[in-house]
Amino acid sequence: MKKCQETLQPGDMAVTASRVGSGAAWHPACFTCRVCKEILVDLIYFYKDDHVYCGRHHAETLKPRCSACDEIILADECTEAEGRAWHMKHFACLECDKQLGGQRYIMRDGRPYCLQCFDGLFAEYCDSCGDPISVDHGLIRTYYIG
């Protein structure tokens, strides 16, 4: 009823959900999580803002999920970077594990690096002197007056 908008007929098998209220009923195949569409007939369901959710996606309506470990961030403190949330300990350099909250960092392929590791792994080299061009060099402008 709620998903397919078809009327339940007498004799049709139906799912009722006490948390939703009396009179709410679904075809078994229509009683699904709003996000992942998993059928919830034999599972615990959650109801919020006129929608039914599986446990995983209901939790995401309350707290963010860590981009590194994919677990719900239950702590009051987390890091938000690149439009994603991270446990404080998981927002760390992929190479050396240094925590990067409040620090300068570089993202590459969706993963954070501290400046030192990024330079060590991915630095370009100067054609004139052969020295590595660090991330900080990219922020310095050199003007030649002729």
GROMACS .gro file of C-alpha atoms in nm:
model
  146
    1MET     CA    1   0.000   0.000   0.000
    2LYS     CA    2   0.257   0.262   0.108
    3LYS     CA    3   0.521   0.182  -0.157
    4CYS     CA    4   0.328   0.061  -0.460
    5GLN     CA    5   0.012   0.263  -0.390
    6GLU     CA    6  -0.200  -0.041  -0.479
    7THR     CA    7  -0.491  -0.118  -0.252
    8LEU     CA    8  -0.467  -0.432  -0.043
    9GLN     CA    9  -0.749  -0.666  -0.135
   10PRO     CA   10  -0.932  -0.898   0.103
   11GLY     CA   11  -0.725  -1.214   0.136
   12ASP     CA   12  -0.396  -1.041   0.043
   13MET     CA   13  -0.106  -1.106   0.276
   14ALA     CA   14  -0.011  -0.782   0.452
   15VAL     CA   15   0.246  -0.646   0.692
   16THR     CA   16   0.133  -0.411   0.966
   17ALA     CA   17   0.371  -0.201   1.171
   18SER     CA   18   0.263  -0.100   1.520
   19ARG     CA   19   0.511   0.190   1.534
   20VAL     CA   20   0.351   0.346   1.228
   21GLY     CA   21  -0.002   0.338   1.364
   22SER     CA   22  -0.321   0.148   1.311
   23GLY     CA   23  -0.436   0.111   0.955
   24ALA     CA   24  -0.089   0.122   0.803
   25ALA     CA   25  -0.023  -0.188   0.596
   26TRP     CA   26   0.211  -0.299   0.319
   27HIS     CA   27   0.244  -0.585   0.077
   28PRO     CA   28   0.534  -0.792   0.214
   29ALA     CA   29   0.755  -0.697  -0.083
   30CYS     CA   30   0.677  -0.328  -0.025
   31PHE     CA   31   0.779  -0.317   0.343
   32THR     CA   32   1.137  -0.206   0.271
   33CYS     CA   33   1.403   0.030   0.402
   34ARG     CA   34   1.371   0.373   0.246
   35VAL     CA   35   1.745   0.385   0.166
   36CYS     CA   36   1.867   0.035   0.073
   37LYS     CA   37   1.529  -0.117  -0.019
   38GLU     CA   38   1.600  -0.426   0.194
   39ILE     CA   39   1.280  -0.616   0.271
   40LEU     CA   40   1.210  -0.576   0.643
   41VAL     CA   41   0.936  -0.835   0.695
   42ASP     CA   42   1.146  -1.055   0.926
   43LEU     CA   43   1.381  -0.785   1.052
   44ILE     CA   44   1.374  -0.511   1.313
   45TYR     CA   45   1.252  -0.191   1.154
   46PHE     CA   46   1.260   0.173   1.258
   47TYR     CA   47   1.012   0.445   1.176
   48LYS     CA   48   1.110   0.810   1.150
   49ASP     CA   49   0.961   1.107   0.966
   50ASP     CA   50   0.699   0.892   0.788
   51HIS     CA   51   0.958   0.646   0.656
   52VAL     CA   52   1.063   0.292   0.746
   53TYR     CA   53   1.435   0.212   0.783
   54CYS     CA   54   1.658  -0.085   0.853
   55GLY     CA   55   1.878  -0.049   1.162
   56ARG     CA   56   2.185   0.063   0.967
   57HIS     CA   57   2.014   0.343   0.781
   58HIS     CA   58   1.808   0.457   1.079
   59ALA     CA   59   2.133   0.502   1.272
   60GLU     CA   60   2.264   0.719   0.987
   61THR     CA   61   1.970   0.955   1.034
   62LEU     CA   62   2.095   1.016   1.389
   63LYS     CA   63   2.476   1.009   1.360
   64PRO     CA   64   2.727   1.022   1.072
   65ARG     CA   65   2.921   0.721   0.945
   66CYS     CA   66   3.304   0.727   0.944
   67SER     CA   67   3.456   0.742   0.595
   68ALA     CA   68   3.750   0.528   0.706
   69CYS     CA   69   3.592   0.238   0.895
   70ASP     CA   70   3.225   0.270   0.788
   71GLU     CA   71   3.106   0.256   1.151
   72ILE     CA   72   2.859   0.500   1.308
   73ILE     CA   73   3.040   0.780   1.492
   74LEU     CA   74   2.891   0.765   1.840
   75ALA     CA   75   3.141   1.006   1.997
   76ASP     CA   76   3.038   1.369   2.032
   77GLU     CA   77   3.360   1.476   1.861
   78CYS     CA   78   3.453   1.390   1.503
   79THR     CA   79   3.637   1.543   1.209
   80GLU     CA   80   3.458   1.665   0.901
   81ALA     CA   81   3.673   1.698   0.591
   82GLU     CA   82   3.610   1.680   0.219
   83GLY     CA   83   3.234   1.667   0.284
   84ARG     CA   84   3.265   1.347   0.487
   85ALA     CA   85   3.280   1.257   0.856
   86TRP     CA   86   3.563   1.068   1.025
   87HIS     CA   87   3.637   0.935   1.374
   88MET     CA   88   3.908   1.161   1.516
   89LYS     CA   89   4.158   0.874   1.523
   90HIS     CA   90   4.070   0.765   1.168
   91PHE     CA   91   4.132   1.100   1.000
   92ALA     CA   92   4.499   1.021   0.974
   93CYS     CA   93   4.772   1.007   0.714
   94LEU     CA   94   4.739   0.693   0.506
   95GLU     CA   95   5.117   0.648   0.508
   96CYS     CA   96   5.238   0.731   0.863
   97ASP     CA   97   4.910   0.726   1.064
   98LYS     CA   98   4.963   1.080   1.201
   99GLN     CA   99   4.627   1.224   1.308
  100LEU     CA  100   4.535   1.514   1.084
  101GLY     CA  101   4.248   1.687   1.268
  102GLY     CA  102   4.329   2.059   1.265
  103GLN     CA  103   4.643   1.998   1.054
  104ARG     CA  104   4.718   2.073   0.690
  105TYR     CA  105   4.677   1.771   0.467
  106ILE     CA  106   4.642   1.668   0.103
  107MET     CA  107   4.375   1.432  -0.030
  108ARG     CA  108   4.469   1.187  -0.303
  109ASP     CA  109   4.226   0.924  -0.432
  110GLY     CA  110   3.993   1.006  -0.143
  111ARG     CA  111   4.253   0.936   0.127
  112PRO     CA  112   4.437   1.194   0.342
  113TYR     CA  113   4.814   1.237   0.361
  114CYS     CA  114   5.023   1.463   0.585
  115LEU     CA  115   5.236   1.708   0.387
  116GLN     CA  116   5.562   1.526   0.461
  117CYS     CA  117   5.437   1.187   0.340
  118PHE     CA  118   5.267   1.340   0.039
  119ASP     CA  119   5.594   1.506  -0.060
  120GLY     CA  120   5.788   1.185  -0.005
  121LEU     CA  121   5.550   0.979  -0.216
  122PHE     CA  122   5.430   1.214  -0.487
  123ALA     CA  123   5.665   1.515  -0.514
  124GLU     CA  124   5.760   1.647  -0.855
  125TYR     CA  125   6.125   1.734  -0.917
  126CYS     CA  126   6.265   2.063  -1.043
  127ASP     CA  127   6.397   2.037  -1.398
  128SER     CA  128   6.681   2.281  -1.318
  129CYS     CA  129   6.821   2.169  -0.984
  130GLY     CA  130   6.666   1.823  -0.944
  131ASP     CA  131   6.535   1.896  -0.593
  132PRO     CA  132   6.183   1.787  -0.500
  133ILE     CA  133   5.914   2.055  -0.524
  134SER     CA  134   5.725   2.026  -0.198
  135VAL     CA  135   5.359   2.106  -0.145
  136ASP     CA  136   5.457   2.433   0.025
  137HIS     CA  137   5.654   2.545  -0.281
  138GLY     CA  138   5.331   2.548  -0.477
  139LEU     CA  139   5.206   2.821  -0.245
  140ILE     CA  140   5.504   3.050  -0.308
  141ARG     CA  141   5.502   3.275  -0.612
  142THR     CA  142   5.830   3.383  -0.762
  143TYR     CA  143   5.836   3.692  -0.978
  144TYR     CA  144   6.121   3.774  -1.211
  145ILE     CA  145   6.178   4.138  -1.284
  146GLY     CA  146   6.357   4.191  -1.610
   0.00000   0.00000   0.00000
